[in-house]
mmCIF file of C-alpha atoms and ligand atoms in Angstrom:
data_model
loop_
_atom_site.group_PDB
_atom_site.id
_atom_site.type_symbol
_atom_site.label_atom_id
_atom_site.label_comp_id
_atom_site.label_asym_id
_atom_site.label_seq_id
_atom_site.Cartn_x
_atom_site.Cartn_y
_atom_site.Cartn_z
ATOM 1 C CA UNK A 1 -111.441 147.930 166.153
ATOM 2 C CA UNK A 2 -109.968 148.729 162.574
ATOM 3 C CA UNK A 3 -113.834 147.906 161.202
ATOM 4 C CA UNK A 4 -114.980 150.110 163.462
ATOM 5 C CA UNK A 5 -112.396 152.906 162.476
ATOM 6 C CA UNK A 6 -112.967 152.592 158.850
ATOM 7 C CA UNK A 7 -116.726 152.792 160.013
ATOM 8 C CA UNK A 8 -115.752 156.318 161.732
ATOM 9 C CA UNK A 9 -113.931 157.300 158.789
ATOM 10 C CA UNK A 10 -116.176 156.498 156.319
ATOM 11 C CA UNK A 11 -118.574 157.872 158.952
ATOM 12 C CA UNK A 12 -117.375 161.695 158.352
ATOM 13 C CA UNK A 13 -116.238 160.921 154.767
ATOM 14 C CA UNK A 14 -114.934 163.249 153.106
ATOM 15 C CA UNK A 15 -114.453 165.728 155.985
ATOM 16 C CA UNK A 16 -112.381 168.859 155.290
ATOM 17 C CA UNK A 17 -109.904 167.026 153.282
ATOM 18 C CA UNK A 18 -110.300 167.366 149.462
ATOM 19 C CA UNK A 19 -111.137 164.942 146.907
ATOM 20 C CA UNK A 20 -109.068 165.247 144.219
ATOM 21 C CA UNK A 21 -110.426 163.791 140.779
ATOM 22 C CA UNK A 22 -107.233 162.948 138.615
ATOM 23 C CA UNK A 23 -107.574 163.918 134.791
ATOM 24 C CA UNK A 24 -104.694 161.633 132.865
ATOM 25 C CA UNK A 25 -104.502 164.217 130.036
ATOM 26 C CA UNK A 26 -103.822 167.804 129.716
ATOM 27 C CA UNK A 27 -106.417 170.755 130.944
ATOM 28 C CA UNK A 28 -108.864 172.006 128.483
ATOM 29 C CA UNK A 29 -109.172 168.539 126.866
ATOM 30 C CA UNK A 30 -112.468 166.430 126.596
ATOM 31 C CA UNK A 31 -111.342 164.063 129.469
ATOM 32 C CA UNK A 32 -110.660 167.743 131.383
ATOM 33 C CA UNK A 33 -114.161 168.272 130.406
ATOM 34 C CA UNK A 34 -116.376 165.942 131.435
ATOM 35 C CA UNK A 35 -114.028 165.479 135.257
ATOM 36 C CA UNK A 36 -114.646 169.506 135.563
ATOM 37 C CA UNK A 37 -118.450 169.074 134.714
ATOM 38 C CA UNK A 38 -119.074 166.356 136.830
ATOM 39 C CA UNK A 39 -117.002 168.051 139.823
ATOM 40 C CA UNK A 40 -118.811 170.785 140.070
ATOM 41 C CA UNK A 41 -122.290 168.531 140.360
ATOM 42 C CA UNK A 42 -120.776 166.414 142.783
ATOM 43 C CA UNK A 43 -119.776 168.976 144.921
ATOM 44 C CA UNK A 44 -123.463 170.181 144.658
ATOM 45 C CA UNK A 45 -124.739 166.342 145.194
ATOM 46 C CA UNK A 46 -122.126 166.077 148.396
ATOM 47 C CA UNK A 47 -123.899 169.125 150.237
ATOM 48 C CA UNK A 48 -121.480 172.050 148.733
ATOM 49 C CA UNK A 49 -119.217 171.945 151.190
ATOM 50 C CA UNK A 50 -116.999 169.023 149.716
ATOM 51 C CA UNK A 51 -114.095 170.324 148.207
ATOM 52 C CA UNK A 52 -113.451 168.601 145.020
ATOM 53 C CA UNK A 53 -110.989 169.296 143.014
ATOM 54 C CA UNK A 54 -109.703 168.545 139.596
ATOM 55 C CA UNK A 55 -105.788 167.545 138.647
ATOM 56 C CA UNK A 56 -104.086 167.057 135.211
ATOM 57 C CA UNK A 57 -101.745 163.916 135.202
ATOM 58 C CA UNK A 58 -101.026 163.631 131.486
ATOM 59 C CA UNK A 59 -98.715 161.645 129.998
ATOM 60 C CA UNK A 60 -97.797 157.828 129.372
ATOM 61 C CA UNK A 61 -99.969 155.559 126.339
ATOM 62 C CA UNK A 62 -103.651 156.413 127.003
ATOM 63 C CA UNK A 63 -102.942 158.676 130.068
ATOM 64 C CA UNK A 64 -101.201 155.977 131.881
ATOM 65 C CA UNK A 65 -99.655 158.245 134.474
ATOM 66 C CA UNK A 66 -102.388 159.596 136.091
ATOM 67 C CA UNK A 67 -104.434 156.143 136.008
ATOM 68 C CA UNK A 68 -101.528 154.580 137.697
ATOM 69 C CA UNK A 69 -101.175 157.600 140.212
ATOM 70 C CA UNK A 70 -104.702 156.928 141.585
ATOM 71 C CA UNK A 71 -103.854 152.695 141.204
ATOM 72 C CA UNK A 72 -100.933 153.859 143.515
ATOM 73 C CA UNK A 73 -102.262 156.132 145.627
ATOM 74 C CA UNK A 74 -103.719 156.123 149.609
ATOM 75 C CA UNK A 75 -107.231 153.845 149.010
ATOM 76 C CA UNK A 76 -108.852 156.675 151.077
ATOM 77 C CA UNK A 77 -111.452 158.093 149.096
ATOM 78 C CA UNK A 78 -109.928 161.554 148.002
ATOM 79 C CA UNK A 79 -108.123 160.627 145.148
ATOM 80 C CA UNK A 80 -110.127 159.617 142.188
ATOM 81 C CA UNK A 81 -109.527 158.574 138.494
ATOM 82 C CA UNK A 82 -111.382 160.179 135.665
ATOM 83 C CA UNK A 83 -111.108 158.041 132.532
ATOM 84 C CA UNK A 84 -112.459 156.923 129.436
ATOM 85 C CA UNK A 85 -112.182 154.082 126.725
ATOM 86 C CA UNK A 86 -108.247 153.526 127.411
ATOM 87 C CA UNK A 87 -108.997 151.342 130.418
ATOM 88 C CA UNK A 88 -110.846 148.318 128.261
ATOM 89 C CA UNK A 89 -108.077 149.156 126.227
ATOM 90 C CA UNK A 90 -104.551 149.202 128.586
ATOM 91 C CA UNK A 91 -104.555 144.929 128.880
ATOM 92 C CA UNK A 92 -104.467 144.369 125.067
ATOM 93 C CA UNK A 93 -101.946 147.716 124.227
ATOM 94 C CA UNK A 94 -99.667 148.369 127.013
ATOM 95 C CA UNK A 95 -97.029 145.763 127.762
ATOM 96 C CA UNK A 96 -95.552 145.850 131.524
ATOM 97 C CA UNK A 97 -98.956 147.591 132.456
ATOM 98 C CA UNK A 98 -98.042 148.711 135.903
ATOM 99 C CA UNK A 99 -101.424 147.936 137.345
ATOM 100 C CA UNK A 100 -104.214 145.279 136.680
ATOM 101 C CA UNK A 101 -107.554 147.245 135.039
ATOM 102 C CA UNK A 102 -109.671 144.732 136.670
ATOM 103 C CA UNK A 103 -108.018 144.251 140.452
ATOM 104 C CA UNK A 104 -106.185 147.532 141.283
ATOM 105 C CA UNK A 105 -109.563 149.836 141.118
ATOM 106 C CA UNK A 106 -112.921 150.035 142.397
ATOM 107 C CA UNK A 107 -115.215 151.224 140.102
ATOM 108 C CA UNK A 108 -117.639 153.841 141.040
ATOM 109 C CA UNK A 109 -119.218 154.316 138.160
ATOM 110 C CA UNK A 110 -119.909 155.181 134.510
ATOM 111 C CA UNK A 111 -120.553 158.876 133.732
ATOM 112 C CA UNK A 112 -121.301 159.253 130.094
ATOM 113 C CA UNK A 113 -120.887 157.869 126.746
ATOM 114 C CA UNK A 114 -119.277 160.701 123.883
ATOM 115 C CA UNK A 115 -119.774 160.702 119.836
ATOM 116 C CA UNK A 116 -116.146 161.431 118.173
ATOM 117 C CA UNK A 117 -115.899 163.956 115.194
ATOM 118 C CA UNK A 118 -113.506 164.020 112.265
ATOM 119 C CA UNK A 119 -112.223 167.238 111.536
ATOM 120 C CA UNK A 120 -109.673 168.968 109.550
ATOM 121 C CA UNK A 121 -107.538 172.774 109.639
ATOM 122 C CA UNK A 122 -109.205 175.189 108.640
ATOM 123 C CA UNK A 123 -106.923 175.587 105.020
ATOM 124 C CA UNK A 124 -107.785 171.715 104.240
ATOM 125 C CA UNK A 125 -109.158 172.101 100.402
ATOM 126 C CA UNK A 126 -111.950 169.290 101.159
ATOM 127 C CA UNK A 127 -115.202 170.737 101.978
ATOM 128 C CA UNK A 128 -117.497 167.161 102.850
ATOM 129 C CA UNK A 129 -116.159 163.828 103.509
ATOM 130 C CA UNK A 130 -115.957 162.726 99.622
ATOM 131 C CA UNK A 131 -114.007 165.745 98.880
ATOM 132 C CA UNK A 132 -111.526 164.711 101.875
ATOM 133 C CA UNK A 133 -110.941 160.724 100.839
ATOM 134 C CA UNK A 134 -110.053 162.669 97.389
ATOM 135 C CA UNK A 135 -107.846 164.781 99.138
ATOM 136 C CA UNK A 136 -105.915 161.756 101.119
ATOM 137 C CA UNK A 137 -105.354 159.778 97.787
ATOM 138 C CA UNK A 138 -103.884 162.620 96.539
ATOM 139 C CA UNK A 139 -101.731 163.478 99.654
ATOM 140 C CA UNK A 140 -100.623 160.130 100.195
ATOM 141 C CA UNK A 141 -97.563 160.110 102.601
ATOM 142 C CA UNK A 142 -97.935 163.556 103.320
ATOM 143 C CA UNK A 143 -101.075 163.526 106.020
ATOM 144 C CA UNK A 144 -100.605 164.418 109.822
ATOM 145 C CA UNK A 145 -103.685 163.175 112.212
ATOM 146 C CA UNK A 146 -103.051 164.182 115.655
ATOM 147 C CA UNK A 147 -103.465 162.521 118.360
ATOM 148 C CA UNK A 148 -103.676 162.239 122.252
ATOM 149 C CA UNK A 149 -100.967 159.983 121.889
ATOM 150 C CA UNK A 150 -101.188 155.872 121.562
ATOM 151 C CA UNK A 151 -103.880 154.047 123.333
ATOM 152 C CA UNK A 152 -105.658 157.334 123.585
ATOM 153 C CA UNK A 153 -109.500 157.706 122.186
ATOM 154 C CA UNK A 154 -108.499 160.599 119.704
ATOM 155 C CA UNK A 155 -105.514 157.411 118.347
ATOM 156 C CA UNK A 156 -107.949 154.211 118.652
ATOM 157 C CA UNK A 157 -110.566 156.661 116.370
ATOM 158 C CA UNK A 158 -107.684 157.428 114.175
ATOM 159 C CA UNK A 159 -106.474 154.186 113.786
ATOM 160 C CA UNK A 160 -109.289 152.292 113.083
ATOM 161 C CA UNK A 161 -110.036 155.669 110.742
ATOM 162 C CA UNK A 162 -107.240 155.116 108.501
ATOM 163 C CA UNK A 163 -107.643 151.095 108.392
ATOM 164 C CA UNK A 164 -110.674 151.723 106.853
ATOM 165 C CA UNK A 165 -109.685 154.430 104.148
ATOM 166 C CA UNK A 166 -106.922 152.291 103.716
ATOM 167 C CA UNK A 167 -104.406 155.728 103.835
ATOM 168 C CA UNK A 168 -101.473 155.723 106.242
ATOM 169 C CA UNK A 169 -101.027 159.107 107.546
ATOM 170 C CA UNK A 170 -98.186 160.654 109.999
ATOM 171 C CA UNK A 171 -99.550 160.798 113.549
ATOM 172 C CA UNK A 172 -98.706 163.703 116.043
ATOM 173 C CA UNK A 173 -99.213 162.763 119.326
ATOM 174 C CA UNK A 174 -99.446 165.664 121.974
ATOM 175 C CA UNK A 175 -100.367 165.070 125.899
ATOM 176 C CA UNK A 176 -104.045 165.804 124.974
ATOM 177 C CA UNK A 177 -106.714 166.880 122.490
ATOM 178 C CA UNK A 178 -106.620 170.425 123.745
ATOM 179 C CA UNK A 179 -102.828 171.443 122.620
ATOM 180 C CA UNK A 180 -103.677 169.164 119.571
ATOM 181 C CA UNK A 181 -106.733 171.280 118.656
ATOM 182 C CA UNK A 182 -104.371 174.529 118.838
ATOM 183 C CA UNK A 183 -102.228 173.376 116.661
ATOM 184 C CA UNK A 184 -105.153 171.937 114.451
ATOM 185 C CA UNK A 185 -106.534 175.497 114.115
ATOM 186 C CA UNK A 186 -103.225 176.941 113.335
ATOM 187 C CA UNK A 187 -102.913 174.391 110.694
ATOM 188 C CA UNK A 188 -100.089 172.678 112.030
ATOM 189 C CA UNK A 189 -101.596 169.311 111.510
ATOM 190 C CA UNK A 190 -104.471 168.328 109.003
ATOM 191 C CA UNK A 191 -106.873 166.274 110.872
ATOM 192 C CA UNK A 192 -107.804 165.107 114.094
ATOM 193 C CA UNK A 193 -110.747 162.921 115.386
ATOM 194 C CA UNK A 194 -111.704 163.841 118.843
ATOM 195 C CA UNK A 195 -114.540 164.511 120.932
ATOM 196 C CA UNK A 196 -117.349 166.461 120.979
ATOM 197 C CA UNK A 197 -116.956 167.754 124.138
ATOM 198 C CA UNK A 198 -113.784 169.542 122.752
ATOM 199 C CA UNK A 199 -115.027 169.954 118.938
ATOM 200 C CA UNK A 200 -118.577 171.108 119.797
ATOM 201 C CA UNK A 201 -117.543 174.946 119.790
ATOM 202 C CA UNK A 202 -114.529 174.735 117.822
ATOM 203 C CA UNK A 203 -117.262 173.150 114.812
ATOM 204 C CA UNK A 204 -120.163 175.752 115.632
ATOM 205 C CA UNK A 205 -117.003 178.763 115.496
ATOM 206 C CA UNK A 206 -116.357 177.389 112.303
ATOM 207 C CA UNK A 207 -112.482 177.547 113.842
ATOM 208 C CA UNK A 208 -112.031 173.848 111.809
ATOM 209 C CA UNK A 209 -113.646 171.807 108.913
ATOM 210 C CA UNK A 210 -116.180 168.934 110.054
ATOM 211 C CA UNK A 211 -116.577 166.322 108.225
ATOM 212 C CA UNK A 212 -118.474 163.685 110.290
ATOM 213 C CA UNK A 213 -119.515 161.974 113.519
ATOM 214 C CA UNK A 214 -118.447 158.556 114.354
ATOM 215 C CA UNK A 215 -121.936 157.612 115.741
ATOM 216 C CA UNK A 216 -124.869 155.483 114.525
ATOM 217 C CA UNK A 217 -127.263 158.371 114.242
ATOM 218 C CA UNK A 218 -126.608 162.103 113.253
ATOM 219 C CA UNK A 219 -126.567 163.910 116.802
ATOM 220 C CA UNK A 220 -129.231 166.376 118.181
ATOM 221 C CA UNK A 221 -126.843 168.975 119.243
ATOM 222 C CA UNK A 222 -127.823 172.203 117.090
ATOM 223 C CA UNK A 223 -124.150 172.906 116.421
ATOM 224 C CA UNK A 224 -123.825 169.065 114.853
ATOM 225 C CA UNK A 225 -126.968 168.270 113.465
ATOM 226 C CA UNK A 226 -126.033 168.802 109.781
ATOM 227 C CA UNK A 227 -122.783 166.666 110.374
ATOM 228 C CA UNK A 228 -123.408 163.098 108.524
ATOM 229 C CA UNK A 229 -122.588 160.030 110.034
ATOM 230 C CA UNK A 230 -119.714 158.021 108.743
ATOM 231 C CA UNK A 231 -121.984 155.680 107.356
ATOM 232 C CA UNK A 232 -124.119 158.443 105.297
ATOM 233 C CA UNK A 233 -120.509 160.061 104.140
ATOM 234 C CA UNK A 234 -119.885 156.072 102.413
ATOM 235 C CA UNK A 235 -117.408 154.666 105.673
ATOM 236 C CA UNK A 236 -119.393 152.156 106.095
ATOM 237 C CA UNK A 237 -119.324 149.678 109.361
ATOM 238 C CA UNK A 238 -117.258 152.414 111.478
ATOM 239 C CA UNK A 239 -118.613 153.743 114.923
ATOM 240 C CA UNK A 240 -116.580 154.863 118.127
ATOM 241 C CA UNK A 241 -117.907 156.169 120.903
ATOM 242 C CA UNK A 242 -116.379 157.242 123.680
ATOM 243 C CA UNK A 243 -117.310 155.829 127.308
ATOM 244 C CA UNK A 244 -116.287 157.705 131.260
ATOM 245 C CA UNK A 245 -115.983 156.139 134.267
ATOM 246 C CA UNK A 246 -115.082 156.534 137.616
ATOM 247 C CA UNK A 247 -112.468 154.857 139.695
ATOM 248 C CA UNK A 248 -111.167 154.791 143.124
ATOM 249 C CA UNK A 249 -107.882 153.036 144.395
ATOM 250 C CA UNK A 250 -108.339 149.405 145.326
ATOM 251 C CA UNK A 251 -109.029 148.629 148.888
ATOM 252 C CA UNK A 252 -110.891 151.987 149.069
ATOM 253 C CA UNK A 253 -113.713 151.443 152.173
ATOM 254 C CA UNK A 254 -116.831 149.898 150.985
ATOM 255 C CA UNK A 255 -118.731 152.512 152.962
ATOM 256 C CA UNK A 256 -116.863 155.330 151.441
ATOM 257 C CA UNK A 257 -117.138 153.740 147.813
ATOM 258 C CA UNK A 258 -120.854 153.745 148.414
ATOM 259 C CA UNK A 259 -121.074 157.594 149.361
ATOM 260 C CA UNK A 260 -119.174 158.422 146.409
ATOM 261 C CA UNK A 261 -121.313 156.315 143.900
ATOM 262 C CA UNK A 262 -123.810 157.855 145.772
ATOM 263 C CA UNK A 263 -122.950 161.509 145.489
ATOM 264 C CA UNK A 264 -122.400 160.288 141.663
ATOM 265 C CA UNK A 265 -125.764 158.877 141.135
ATOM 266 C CA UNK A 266 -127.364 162.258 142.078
ATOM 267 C CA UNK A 267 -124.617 164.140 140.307
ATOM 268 C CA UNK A 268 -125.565 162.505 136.935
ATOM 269 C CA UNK A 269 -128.970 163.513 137.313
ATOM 270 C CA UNK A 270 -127.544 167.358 138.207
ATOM 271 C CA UNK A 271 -130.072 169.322 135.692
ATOM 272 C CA UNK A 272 -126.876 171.305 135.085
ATOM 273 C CA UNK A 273 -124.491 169.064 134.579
ATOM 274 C CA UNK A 274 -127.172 167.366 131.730
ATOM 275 C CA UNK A 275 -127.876 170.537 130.011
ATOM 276 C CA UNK A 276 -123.948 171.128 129.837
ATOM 277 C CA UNK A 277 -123.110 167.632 128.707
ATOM 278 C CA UNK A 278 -125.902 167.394 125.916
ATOM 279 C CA UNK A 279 -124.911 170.749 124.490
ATOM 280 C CA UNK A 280 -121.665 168.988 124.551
ATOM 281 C CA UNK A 281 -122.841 166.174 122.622
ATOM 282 C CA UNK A 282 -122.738 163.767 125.503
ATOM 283 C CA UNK A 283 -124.891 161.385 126.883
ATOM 284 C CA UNK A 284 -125.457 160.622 130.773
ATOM 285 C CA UNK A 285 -125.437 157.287 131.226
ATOM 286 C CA UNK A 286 -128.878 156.211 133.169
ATOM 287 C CA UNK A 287 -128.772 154.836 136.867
ATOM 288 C CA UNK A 288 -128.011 150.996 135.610
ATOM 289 C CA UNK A 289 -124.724 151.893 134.436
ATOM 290 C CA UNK A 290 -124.125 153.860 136.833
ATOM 291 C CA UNK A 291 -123.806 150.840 139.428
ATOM 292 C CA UNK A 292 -120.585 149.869 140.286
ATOM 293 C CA UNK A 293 -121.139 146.221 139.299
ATOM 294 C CA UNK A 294 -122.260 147.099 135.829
ATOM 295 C CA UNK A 295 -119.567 149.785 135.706
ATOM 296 C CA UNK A 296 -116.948 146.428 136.282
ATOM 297 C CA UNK A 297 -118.888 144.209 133.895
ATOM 298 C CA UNK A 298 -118.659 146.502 130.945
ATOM 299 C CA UNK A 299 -114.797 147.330 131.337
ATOM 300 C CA UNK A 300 -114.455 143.567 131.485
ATOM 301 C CA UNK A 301 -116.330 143.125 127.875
ATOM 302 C CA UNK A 302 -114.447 146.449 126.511
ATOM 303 C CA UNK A 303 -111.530 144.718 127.531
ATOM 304 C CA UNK A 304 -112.719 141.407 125.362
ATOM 305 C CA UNK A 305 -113.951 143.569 122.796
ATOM 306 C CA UNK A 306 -110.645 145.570 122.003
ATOM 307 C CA UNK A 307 -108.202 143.311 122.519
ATOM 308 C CA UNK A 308 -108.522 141.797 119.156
ATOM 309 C CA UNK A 309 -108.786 144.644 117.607
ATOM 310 C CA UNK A 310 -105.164 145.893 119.182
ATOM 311 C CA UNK A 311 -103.661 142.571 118.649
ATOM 312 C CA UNK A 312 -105.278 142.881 114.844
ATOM 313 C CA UNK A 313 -103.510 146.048 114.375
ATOM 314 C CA UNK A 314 -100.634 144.947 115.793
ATOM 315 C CA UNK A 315 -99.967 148.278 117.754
ATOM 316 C CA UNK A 316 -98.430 147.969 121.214
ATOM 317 C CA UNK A 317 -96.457 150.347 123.836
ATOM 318 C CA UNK A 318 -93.841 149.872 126.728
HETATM 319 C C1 MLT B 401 -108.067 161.215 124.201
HETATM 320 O O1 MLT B 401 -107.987 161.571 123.018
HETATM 321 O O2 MLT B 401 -107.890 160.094 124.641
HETATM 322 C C2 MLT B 401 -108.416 162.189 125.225
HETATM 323 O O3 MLT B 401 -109.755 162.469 125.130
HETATM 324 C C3 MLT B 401 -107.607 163.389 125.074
HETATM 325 C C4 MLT B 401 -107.958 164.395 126.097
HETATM 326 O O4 MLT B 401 -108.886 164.199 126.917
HETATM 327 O O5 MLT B 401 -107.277 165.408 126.067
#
């Protein structure tokens, strides 16, 4: 009988009621971003009818509050998690996690994987990346970086960033990248490394300073072309990218898990939602990692990967 409900329910799935994908930082932010993107092509995928709708839960390390609001929440199908990179790193960094990563979600998906971009105010005196090491010796003690707040991506970035010029600098955590990148532009902190999602047009508005992309390659993106990489600017052996996902509460009916992966599968191939993402800096993931299985599998080794780095760096929250 209760098969054959969830059958029914899954049946009619997701019926008049919305679905409500669950941002953990604030609006306007690159997390914001990419959930808002992707709603409106899933909406499109679903028939455009669905009513999907996007909420900020910010707050906690790495936007802990609104992952654990969709851990905790009715296994229904219409309320979602949005997240990136903090969920192969929440085992290592947060102690008293109130969830388990690998058991208390199903995982619908990946969505995309996002280059990172260090950038300064506007007043910073250092024009390409040699000029800004300079600029750091010099300042020494004196340095904000903002941040989206521990276990965030815009913190792991910054983190690792600093390691490796060997400068500690003051960090400023806020309850996303958007309010930091106000108060970047108002020169109320010096430097920031965040997404390109949210730097793309604050970079081509020559509203900050770029200095560099934390990728491999130099992007395509016409507004980020002439950014170096790290490793052309001298930092050598330093690359973070940042990955999305998708994640339902566990216990979530296979049947409706399916029609959402689904509904994702022909979202991420949305010509719309691609043109928006790459002029974003973004790239879709392809239909592989888009499968739920390979969506667990590589949170599993991102949760192997990072956890020595965390434990290296010896940062932890409560
Ligand atoms: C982060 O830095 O972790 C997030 O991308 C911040 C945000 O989405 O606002």
């Amino acid at each position: 009988l209760a098969a054959a409900a969830a059958g029914a329910q899954a049946q009619d799935f997701p019926g008049s009621k919305p679905i409500t994908l669950v941002v953990p930082f604030a609006a306007g932010g690159p997390t914001d971003r990419v959930a808002r993107d992707l709603a409106e092509a899933m909406r499109k995928a679903m028939g455009g009818n669905a009513s999907i709708v996007v909420e900020n839960a910010a707050g906690g390390p790495g936007g802990l509050i609104g992952a654990n609001k969709v851990a905790k929440a009715n296994p229904d199908g219409h309320t979602l998690l949005v997240h990136h990179i903090a969920m192969g790193v929440f085992p290592s960094l947060v102690r008293n996690l109130p969830f388990k990563v690998e058991t208390d979600f199903e995982y619908l998906g990946m969505i995309n994987d996002v280059p990172m971009t260090l950038i300064g105010k506007p007043q910073l005196p250092a024009n390409n990346y040699k000029e800004l090491i300079s600029w750091l010796q010099a300042n020494k003690g004196k340095v904000n970086l903002a941040n989206a707040g521990i276990a965030s991506a815009s913190h792991l970035c910054g983190m690792l960033w600093q390691s490796a010029v060997g400068v500690d600098m003051t960090t400023v955590p806020y309850k996303g990248t958007a309010p930091a990148m106000t108060d970047l532009m108002g020169g109320q902190v010096d430097l920031l490394c965040d997404q390109t999602t949210n730097t793309t047009s604050q970079i081509e508005g020559k509203k900050v300073k770029a200095y560099a992309v934390t990728t491999a390659k130099r992007l395509t993106t016409p507004a980020l072309k002439d950014l170096p990489t790290l490793d052309e600017a001298g930092q050598k052996n330093f690359q973070v990218t940042i990955w999305h996902g998708m994640y339902a509460p566990k216990g979530t009916p296979a049947a409706v898990q399916k029609k959402l992966n689904d509904a994702l599968k022909v979202a991420l191939k949305d010509p719309e939602f691609l043109k928006k993402q790459e002029g974003l800096g973004a790239v879709v993931v392809s239909d592989k990692r888009s499968d739920p299985a390979e969506h667990k599998k590589f949170v599993q080794a991102e949760i192997a990967k990072w956890s020595p780095v965390i434990k290296a760096a010896g940062v932890y929250a409560d």
